[in-house]
PDB file of N, CA and C in Angstrom:
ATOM      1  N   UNK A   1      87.671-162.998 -22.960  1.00 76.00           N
ATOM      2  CA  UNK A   1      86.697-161.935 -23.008  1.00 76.00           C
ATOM      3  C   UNK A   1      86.580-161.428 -24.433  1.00 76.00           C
ATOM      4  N   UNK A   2      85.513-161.285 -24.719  1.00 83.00           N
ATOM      5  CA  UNK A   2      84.900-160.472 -25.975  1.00 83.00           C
ATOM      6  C   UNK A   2      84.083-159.185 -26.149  1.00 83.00           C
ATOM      7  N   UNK A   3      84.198-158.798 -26.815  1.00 86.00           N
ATOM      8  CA  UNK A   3      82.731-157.534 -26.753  1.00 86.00           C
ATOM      9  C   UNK A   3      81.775-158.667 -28.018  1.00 86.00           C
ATOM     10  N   UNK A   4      80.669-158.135 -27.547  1.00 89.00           N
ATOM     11  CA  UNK A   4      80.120-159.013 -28.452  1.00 89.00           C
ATOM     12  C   UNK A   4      79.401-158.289 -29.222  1.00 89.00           C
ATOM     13  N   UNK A   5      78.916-156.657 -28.454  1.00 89.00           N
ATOM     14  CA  UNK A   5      78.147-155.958 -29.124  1.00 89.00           C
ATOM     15  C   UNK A   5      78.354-154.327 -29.253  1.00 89.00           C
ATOM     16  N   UNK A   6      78.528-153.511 -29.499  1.00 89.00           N
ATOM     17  CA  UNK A   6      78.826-151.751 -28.956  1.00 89.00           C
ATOM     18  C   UNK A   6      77.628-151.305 -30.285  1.00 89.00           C
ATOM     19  N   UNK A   7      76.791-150.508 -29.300  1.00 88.00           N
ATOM     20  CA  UNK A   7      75.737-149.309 -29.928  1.00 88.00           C
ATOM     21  C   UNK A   7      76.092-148.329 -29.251  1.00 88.00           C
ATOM     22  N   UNK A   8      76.433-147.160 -30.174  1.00 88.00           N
ATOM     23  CA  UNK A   8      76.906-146.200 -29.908  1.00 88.00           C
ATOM     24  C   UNK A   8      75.369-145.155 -30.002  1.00 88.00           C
ATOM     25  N   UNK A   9      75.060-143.953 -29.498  1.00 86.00           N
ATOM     26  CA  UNK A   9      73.543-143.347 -29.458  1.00 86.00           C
ATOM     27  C   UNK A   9      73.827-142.253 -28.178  1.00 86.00           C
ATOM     28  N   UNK A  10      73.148-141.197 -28.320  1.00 86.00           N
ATOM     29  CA  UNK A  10      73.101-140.121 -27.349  1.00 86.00           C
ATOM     30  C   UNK A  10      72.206-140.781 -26.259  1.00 86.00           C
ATOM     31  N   UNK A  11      71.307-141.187 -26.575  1.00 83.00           N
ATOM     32  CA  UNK A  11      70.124-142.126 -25.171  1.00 83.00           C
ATOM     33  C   UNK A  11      70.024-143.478 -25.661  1.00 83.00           C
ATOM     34  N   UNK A  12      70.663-144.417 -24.849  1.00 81.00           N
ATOM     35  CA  UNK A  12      69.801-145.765 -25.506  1.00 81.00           C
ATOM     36  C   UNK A  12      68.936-145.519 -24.280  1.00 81.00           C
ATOM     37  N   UNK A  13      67.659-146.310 -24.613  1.00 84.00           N
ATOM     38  CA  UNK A  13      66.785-146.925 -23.113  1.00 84.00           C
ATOM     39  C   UNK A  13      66.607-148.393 -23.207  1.00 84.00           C
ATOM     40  N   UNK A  14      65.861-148.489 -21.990  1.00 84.00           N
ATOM     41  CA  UNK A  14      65.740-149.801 -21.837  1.00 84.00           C
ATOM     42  C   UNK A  14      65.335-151.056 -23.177  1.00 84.00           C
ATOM     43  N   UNK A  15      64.521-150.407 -23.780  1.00 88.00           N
ATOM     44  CA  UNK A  15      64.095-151.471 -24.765  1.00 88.00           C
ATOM     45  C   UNK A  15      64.805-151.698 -25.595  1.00 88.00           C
ATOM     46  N   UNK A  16      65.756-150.608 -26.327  1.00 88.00           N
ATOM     47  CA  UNK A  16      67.105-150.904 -26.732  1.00 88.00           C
ATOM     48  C   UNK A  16      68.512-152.279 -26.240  1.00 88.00           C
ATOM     49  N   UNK A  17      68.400-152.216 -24.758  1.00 87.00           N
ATOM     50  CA  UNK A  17      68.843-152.811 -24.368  1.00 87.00           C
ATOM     51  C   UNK A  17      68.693-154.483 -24.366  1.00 87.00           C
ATOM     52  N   UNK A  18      67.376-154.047 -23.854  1.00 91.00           N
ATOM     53  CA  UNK A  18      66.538-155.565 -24.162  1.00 91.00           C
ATOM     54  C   UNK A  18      66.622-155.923 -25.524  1.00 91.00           C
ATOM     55  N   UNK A  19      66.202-155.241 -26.683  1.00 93.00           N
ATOM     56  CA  UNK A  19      66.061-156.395 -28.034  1.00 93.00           C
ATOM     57  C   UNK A  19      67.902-156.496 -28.240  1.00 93.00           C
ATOM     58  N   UNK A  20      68.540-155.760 -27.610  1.00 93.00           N
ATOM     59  CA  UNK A  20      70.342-155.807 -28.222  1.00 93.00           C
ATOM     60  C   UNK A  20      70.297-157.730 -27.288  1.00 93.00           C
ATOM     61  N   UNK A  21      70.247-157.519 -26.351  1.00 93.00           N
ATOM     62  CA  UNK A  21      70.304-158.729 -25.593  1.00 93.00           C
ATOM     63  C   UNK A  21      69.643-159.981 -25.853  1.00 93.00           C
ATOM     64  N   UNK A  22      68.335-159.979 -26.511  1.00 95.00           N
ATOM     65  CA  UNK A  22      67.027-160.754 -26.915  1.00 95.00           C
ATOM     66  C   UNK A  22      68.100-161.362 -28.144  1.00 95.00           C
ATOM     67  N   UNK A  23      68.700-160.927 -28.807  1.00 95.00           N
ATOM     68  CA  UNK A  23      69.550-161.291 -30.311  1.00 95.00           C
ATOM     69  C   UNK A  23      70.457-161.585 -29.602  1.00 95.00           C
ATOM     70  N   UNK A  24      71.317-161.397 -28.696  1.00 94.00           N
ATOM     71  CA  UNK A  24      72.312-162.197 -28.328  1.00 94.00           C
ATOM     72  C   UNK A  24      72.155-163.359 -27.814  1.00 94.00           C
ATOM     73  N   UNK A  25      71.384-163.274 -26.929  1.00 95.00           N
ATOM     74  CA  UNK A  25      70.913-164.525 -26.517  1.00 95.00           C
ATOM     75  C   UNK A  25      70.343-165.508 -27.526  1.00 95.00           C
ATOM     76  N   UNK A  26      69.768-165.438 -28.362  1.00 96.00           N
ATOM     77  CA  UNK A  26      69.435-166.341 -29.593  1.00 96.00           C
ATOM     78  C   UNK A  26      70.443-166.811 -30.440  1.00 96.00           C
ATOM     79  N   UNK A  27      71.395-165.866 -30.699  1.00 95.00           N
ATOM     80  CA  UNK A  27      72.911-166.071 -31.332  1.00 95.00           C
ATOM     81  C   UNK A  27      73.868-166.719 -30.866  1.00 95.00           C
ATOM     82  N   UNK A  28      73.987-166.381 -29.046  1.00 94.00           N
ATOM     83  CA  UNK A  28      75.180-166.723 -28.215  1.00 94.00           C
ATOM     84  C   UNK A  28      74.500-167.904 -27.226  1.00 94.00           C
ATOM     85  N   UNK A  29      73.476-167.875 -27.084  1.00 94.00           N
ATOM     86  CA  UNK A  29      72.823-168.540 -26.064  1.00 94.00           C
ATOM     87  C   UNK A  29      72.881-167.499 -24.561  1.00 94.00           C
ATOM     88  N   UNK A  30      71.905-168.175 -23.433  1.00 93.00           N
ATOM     89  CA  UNK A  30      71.717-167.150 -22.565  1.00 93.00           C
ATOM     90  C   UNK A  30      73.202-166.792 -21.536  1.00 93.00           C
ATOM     91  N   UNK A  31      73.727-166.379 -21.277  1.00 90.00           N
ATOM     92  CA  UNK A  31      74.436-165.699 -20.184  1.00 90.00           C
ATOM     93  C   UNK A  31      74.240-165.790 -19.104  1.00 90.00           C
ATOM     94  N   UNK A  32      75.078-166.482 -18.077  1.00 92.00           N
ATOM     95  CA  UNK A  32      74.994-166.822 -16.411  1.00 92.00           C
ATOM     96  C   UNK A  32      74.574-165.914 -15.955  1.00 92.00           C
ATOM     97  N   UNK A  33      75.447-164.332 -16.149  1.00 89.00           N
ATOM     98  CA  UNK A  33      75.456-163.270 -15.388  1.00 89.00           C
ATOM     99  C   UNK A  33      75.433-161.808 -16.498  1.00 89.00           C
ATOM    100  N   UNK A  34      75.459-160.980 -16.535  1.00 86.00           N
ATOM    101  CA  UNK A  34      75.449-159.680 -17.067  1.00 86.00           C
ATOM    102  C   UNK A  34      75.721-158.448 -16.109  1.00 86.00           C
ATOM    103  N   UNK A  35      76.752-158.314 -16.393  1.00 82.00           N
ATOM    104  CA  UNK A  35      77.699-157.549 -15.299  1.00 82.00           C
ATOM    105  C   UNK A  35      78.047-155.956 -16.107  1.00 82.00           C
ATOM    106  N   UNK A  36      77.161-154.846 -15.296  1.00 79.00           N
ATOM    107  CA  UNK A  36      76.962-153.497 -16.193  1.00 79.00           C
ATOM    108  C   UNK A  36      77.582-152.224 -15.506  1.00 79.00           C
ATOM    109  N   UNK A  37      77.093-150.941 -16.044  1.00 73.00           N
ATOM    110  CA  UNK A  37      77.464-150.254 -14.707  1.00 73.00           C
ATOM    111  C   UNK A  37      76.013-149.434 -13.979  1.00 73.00           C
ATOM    112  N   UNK A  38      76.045-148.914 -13.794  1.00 70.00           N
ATOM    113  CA  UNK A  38      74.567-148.322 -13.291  1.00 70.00           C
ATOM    114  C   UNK A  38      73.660-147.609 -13.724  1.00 70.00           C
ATOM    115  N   UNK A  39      73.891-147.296 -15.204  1.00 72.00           N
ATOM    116  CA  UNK A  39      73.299-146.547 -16.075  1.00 72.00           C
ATOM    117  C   UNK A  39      71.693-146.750 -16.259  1.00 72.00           C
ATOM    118  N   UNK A  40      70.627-145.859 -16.346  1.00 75.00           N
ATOM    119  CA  UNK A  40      69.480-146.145 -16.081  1.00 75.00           C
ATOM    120  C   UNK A  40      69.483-147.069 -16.894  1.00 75.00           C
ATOM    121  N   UNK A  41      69.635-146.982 -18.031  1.00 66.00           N
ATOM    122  CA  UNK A  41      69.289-148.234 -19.310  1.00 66.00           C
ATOM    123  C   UNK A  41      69.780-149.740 -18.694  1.00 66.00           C
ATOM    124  N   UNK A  42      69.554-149.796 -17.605  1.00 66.00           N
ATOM    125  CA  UNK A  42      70.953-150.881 -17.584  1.00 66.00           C
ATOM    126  C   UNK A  42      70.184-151.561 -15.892  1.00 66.00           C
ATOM    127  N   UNK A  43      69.666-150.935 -15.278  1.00 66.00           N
ATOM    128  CA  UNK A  43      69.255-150.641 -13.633  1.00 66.00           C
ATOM    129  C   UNK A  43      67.519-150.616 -13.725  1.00 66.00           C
ATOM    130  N   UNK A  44      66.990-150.051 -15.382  1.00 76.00           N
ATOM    131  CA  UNK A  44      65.780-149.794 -15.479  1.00 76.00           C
ATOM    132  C   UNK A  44      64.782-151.144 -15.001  1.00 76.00           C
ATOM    133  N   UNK A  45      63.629-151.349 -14.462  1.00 81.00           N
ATOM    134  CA  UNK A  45      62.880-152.089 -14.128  1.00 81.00           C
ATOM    135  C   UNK A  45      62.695-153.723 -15.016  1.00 81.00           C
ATOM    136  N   UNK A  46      62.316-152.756 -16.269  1.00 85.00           N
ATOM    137  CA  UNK A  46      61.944-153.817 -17.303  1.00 85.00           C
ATOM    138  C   UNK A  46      62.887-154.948 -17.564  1.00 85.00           C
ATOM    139  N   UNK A  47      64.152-154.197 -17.449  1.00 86.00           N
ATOM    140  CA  UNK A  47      65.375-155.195 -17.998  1.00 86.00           C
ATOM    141  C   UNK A  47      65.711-156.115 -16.680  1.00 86.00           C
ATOM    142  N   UNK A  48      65.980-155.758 -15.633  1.00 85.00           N
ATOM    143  CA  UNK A  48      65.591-156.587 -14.374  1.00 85.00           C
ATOM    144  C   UNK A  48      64.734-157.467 -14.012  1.00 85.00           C
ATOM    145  N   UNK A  49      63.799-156.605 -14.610  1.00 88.00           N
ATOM    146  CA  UNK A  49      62.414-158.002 -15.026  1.00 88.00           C
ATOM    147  C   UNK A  49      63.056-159.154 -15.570  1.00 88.00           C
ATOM    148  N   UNK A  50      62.666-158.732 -17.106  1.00 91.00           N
ATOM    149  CA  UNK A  50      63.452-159.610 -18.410  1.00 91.00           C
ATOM    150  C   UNK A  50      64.144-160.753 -17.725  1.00 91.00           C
ATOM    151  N   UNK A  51      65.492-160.052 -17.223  1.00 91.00           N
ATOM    152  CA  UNK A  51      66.402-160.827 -16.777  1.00 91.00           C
ATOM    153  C   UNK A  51      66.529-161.505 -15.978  1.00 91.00           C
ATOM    154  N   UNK A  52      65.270-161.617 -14.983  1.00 90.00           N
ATOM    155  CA  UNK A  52      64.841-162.511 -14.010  1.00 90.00           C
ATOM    156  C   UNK A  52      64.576-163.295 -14.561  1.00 90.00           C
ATOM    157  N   UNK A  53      63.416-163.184 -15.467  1.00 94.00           N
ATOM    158  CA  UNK A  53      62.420-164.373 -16.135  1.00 94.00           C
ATOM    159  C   UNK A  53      63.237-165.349 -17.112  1.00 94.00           C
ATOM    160  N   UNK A  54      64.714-164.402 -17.501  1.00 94.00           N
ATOM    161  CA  UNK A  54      65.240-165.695 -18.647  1.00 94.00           C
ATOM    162  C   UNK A  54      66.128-166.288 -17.305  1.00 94.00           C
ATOM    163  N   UNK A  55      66.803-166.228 -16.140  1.00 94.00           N
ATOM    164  CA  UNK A  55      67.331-166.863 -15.810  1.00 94.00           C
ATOM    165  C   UNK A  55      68.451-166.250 -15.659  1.00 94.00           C
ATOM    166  N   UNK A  56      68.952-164.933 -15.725  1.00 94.00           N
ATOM    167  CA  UNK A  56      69.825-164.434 -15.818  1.00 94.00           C
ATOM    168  C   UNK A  56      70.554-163.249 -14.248  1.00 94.00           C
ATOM    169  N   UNK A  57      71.551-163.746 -13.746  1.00 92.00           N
ATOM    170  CA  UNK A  57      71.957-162.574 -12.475  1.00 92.00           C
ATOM    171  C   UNK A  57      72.972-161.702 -12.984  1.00 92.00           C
ATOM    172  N   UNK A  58      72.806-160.633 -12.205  1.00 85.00           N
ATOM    173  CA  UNK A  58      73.023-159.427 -13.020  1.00 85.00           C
ATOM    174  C   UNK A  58      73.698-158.760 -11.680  1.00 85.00           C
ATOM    175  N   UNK A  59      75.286-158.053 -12.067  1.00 81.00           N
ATOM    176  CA  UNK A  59      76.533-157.813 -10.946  1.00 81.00           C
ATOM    177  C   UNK A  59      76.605-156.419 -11.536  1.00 81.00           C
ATOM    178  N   UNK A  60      76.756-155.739 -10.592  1.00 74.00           N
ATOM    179  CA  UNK A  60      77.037-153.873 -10.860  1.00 74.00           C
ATOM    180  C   UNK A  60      77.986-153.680 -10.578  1.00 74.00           C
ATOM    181  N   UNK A  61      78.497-152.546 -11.573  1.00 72.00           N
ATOM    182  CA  UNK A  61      80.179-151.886 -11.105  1.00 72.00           C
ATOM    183  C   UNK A  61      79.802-150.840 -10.333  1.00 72.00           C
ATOM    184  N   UNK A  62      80.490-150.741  -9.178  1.00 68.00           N
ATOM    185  CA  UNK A  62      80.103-149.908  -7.867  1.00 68.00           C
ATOM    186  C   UNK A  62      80.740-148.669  -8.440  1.00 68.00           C
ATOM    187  N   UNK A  63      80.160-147.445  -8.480  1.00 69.00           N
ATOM    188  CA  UNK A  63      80.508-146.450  -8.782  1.00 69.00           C
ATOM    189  C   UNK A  63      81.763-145.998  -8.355  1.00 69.00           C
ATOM    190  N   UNK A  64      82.491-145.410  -9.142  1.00 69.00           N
ATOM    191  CA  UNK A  64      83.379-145.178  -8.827  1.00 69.00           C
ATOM    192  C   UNK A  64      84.627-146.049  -9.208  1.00 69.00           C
ATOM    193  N   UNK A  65      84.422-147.138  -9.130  1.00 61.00           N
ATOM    194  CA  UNK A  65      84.985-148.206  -9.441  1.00 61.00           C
ATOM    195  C   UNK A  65      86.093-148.172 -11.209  1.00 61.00           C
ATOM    196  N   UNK A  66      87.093-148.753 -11.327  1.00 59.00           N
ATOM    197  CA  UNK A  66      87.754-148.686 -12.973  1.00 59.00           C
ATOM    198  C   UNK A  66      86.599-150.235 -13.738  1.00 59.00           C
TER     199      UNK A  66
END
């Protein structure tokens, strides 16, 4: 395991998310899965979109959860 990326920010949103990911994926290549926690930035529509269309499934940490 790695971190590959940390942006630190009072609000990221979605599009934040997306171009952080858009560069990883070009750098790292695409990702099987993307496994987050439920944070709107993270749950928001667009990026669900996105992440359909590249091929990508996407696993949530159940609240509450470590």
């Amino acid at each position: 395991r790695e971190c590959l990326s940390i942006d630190v920010a009072w609000k990221l949103n979605s599009q934040h998310v997306l171009d952080r990911l858009s560069a990883l994926f070009v750098s790292r290549g695409t990702a099987d899965y993307i496994r987050s926690d439920n944070g709107s930035e993270f749950t928001a529509a667009a990026v669900r979109n996105w992440l359909r269309q590249v091929g990508v499934k996407t696993l949530y940490i159940e609240p509450g959860s470590p």
